[in-house]
PDB file of C-alpha atoms in Angstrom:
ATOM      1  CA  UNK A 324      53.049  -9.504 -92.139  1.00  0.00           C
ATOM      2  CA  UNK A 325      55.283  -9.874 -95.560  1.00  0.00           C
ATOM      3  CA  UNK A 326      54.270 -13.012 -97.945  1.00  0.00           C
ATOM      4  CA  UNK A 327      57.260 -15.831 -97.466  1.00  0.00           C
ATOM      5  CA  UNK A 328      59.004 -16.535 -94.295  1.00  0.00           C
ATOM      6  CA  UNK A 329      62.818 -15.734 -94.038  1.00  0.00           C
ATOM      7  CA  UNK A 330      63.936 -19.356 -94.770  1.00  0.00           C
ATOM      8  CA  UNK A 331      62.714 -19.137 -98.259  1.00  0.00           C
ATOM      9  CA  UNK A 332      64.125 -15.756 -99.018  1.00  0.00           C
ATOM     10  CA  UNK A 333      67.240 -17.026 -97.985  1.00  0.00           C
ATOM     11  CA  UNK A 334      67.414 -20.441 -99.738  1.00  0.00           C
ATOM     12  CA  UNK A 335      66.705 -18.123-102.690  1.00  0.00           C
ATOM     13  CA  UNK A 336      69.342 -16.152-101.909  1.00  0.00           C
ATOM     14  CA  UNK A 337      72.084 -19.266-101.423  1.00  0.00           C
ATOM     15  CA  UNK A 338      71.012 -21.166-105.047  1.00  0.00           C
ATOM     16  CA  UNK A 339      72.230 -18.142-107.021  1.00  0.00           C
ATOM     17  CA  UNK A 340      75.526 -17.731-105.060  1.00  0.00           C
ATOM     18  CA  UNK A 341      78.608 -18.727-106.029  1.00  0.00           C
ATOM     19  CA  UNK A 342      81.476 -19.358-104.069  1.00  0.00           C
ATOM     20  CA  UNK A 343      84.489 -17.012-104.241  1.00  0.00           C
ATOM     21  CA  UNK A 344      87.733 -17.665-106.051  1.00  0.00           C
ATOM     22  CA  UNK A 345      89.677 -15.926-102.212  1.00  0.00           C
ATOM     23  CA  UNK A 346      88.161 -18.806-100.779  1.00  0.00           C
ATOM     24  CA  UNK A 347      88.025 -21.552-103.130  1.00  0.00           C
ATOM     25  CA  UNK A 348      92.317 -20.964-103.242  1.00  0.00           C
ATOM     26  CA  UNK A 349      92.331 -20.481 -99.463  1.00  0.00           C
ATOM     27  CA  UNK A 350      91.294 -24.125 -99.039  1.00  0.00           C
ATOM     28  CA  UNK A 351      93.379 -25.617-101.811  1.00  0.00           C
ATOM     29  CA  UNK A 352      96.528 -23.986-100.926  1.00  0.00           C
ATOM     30  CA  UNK A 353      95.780 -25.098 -96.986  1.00  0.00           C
ATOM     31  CA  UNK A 354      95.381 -28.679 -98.449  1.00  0.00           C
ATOM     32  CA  UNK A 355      98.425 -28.782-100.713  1.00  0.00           C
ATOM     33  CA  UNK A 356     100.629 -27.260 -98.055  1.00  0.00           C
ATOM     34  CA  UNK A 357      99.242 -29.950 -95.200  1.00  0.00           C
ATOM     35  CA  UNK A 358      98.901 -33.181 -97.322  1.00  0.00           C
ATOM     36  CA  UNK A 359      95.587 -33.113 -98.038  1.00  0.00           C
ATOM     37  CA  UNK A 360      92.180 -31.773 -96.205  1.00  0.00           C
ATOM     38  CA  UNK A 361      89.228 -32.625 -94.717  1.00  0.00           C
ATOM     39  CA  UNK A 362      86.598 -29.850 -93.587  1.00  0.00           C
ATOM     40  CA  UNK A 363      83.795 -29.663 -91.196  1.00  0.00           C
ATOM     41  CA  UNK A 364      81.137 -27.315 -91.867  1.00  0.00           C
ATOM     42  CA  UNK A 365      79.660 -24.863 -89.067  1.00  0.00           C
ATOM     43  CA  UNK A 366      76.557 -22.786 -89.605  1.00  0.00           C
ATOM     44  CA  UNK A 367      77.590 -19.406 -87.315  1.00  0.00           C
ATOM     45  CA  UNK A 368      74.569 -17.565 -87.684  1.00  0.00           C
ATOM     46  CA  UNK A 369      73.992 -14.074 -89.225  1.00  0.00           C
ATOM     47  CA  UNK A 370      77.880 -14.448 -89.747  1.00  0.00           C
ATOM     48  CA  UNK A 371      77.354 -16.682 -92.425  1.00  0.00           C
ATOM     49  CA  UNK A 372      79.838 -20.450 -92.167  1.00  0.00           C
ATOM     50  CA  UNK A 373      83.090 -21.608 -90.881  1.00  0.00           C
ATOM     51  CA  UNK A 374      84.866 -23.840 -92.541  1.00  0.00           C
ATOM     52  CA  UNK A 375      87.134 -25.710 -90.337  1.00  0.00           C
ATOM     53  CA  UNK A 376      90.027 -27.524 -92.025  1.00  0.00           C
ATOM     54  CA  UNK A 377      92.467 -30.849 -90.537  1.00  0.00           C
ATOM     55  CA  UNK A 378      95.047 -31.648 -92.797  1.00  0.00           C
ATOM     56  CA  UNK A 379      96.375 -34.711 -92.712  1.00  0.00           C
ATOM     57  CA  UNK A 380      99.535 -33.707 -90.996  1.00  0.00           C
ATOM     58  CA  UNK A 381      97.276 -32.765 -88.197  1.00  0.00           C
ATOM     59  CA  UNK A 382      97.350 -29.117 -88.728  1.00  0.00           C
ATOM     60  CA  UNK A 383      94.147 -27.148 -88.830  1.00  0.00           C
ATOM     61  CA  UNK A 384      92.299 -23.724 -89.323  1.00  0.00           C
ATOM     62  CA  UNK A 385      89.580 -22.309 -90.279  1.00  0.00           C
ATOM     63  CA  UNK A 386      87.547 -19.670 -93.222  1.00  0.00           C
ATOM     64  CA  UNK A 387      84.861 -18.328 -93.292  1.00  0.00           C
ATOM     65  CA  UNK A 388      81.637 -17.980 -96.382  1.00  0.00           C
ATOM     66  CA  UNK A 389      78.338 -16.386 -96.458  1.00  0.00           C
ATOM     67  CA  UNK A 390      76.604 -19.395 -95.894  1.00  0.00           C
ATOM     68  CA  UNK A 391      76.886 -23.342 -95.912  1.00  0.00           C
ATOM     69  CA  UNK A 392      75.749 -23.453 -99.663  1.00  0.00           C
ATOM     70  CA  UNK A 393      78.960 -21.299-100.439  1.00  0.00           C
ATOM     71  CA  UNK A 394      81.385 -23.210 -97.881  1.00  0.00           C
ATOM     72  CA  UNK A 395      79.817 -26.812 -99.351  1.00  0.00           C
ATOM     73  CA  UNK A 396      80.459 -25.032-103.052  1.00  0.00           C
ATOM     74  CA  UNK A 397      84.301 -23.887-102.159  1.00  0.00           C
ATOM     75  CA  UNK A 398      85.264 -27.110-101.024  1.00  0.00           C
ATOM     76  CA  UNK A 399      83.814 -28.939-103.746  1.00  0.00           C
ATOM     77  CA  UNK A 400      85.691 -27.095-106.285  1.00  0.00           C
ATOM     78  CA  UNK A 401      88.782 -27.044-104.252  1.00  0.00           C
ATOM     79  CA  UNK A 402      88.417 -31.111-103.661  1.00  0.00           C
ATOM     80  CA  UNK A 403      87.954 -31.122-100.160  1.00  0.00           C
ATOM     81  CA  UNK A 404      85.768 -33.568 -98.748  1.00  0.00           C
ATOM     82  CA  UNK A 405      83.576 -32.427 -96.338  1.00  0.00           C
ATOM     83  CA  UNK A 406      82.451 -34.302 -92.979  1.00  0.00           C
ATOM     84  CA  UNK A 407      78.620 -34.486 -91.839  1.00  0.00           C
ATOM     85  CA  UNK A 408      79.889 -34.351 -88.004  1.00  0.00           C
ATOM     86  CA  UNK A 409      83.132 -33.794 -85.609  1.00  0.00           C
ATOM     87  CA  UNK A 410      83.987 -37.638 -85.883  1.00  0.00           C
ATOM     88  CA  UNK A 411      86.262 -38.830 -83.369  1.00  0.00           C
ATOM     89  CA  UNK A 412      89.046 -39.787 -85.836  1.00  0.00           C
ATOM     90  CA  UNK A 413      89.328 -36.364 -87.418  1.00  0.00           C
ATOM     91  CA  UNK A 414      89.250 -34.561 -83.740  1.00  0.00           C
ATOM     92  CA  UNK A 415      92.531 -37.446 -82.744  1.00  0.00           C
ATOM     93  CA  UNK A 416      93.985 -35.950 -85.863  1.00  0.00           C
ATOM     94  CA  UNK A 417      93.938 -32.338 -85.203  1.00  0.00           C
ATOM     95  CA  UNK A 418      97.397 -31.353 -83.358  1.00  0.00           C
ATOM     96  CA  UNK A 419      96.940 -27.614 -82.269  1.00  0.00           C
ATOM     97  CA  UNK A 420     100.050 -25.502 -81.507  1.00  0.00           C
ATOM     98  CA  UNK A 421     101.190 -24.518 -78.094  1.00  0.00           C
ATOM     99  CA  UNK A 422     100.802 -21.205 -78.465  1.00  0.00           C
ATOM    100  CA  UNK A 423      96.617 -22.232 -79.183  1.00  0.00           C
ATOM    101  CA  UNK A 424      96.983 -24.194 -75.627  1.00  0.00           C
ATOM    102  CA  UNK A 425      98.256 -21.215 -73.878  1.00  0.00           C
ATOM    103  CA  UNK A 426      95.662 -18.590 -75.272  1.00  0.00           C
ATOM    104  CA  UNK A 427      93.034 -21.222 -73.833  1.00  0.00           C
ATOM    105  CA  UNK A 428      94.813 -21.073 -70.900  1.00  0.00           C
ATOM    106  CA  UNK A 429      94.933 -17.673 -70.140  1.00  0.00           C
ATOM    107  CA  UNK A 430      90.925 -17.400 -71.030  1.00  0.00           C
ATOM    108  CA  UNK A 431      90.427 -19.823 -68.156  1.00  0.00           C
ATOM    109  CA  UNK A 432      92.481 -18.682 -65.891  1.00  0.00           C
ATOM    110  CA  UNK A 433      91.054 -14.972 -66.598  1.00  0.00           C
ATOM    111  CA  UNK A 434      87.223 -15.887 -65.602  1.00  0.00           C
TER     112      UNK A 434
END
């Protein structure tokens, strides 16, 4: 069995990282365009993070980063705060589209 455990390698990994500029734009032109932003942070596994974005208009979507170090980093330096939990008031906020409500539809309906 290797020295370390997987954890460590990977916090090790995360410190060094910084978050890209694709990203770090992504999130500040989705705020300016929508009023503002808040983001909720979602650890997805070996995929790395999604970073799910309401604007204050009620409009939301989502990027993704290598890991929640990176996603925490990109909205820091694009001034986005970042919410510990789905909060009721930012879930009465979010406004998806119709088209969203019919694609869930069909998925239902298709089981």
């Amino acid at each position: 069995m290797a020295d370390g455990s997987d954890t460590t390698l990977t916090a090790q990994q995360a410190a060094g990282e910084q978050a890209p500029n694709g990203l770090v734009s992504g999130i500040k032109s989705f705020a300016a365009g929508h009023g503002g932003a808040k983001a909720v942070i979602e650890y997805v596994g070996k995929r790395g993070a999604r970073i799910v974005l309401v604007g204050e208009d009620g409009a939301w979507a989502d990027q993704f980063a290598d890991d929640t170090v990176v996603a925490r980093q990109a909205c820091a330096k694009a001034g986005v705060t970042v919410e510990n939990a789905w909060e009721r008031e930012l879930m009465d906020q979010m406004r998806p589209s119709n088209d969203l409500w019919r694609s869930m539809a069909r998925r239902t309906m298709a089981r």
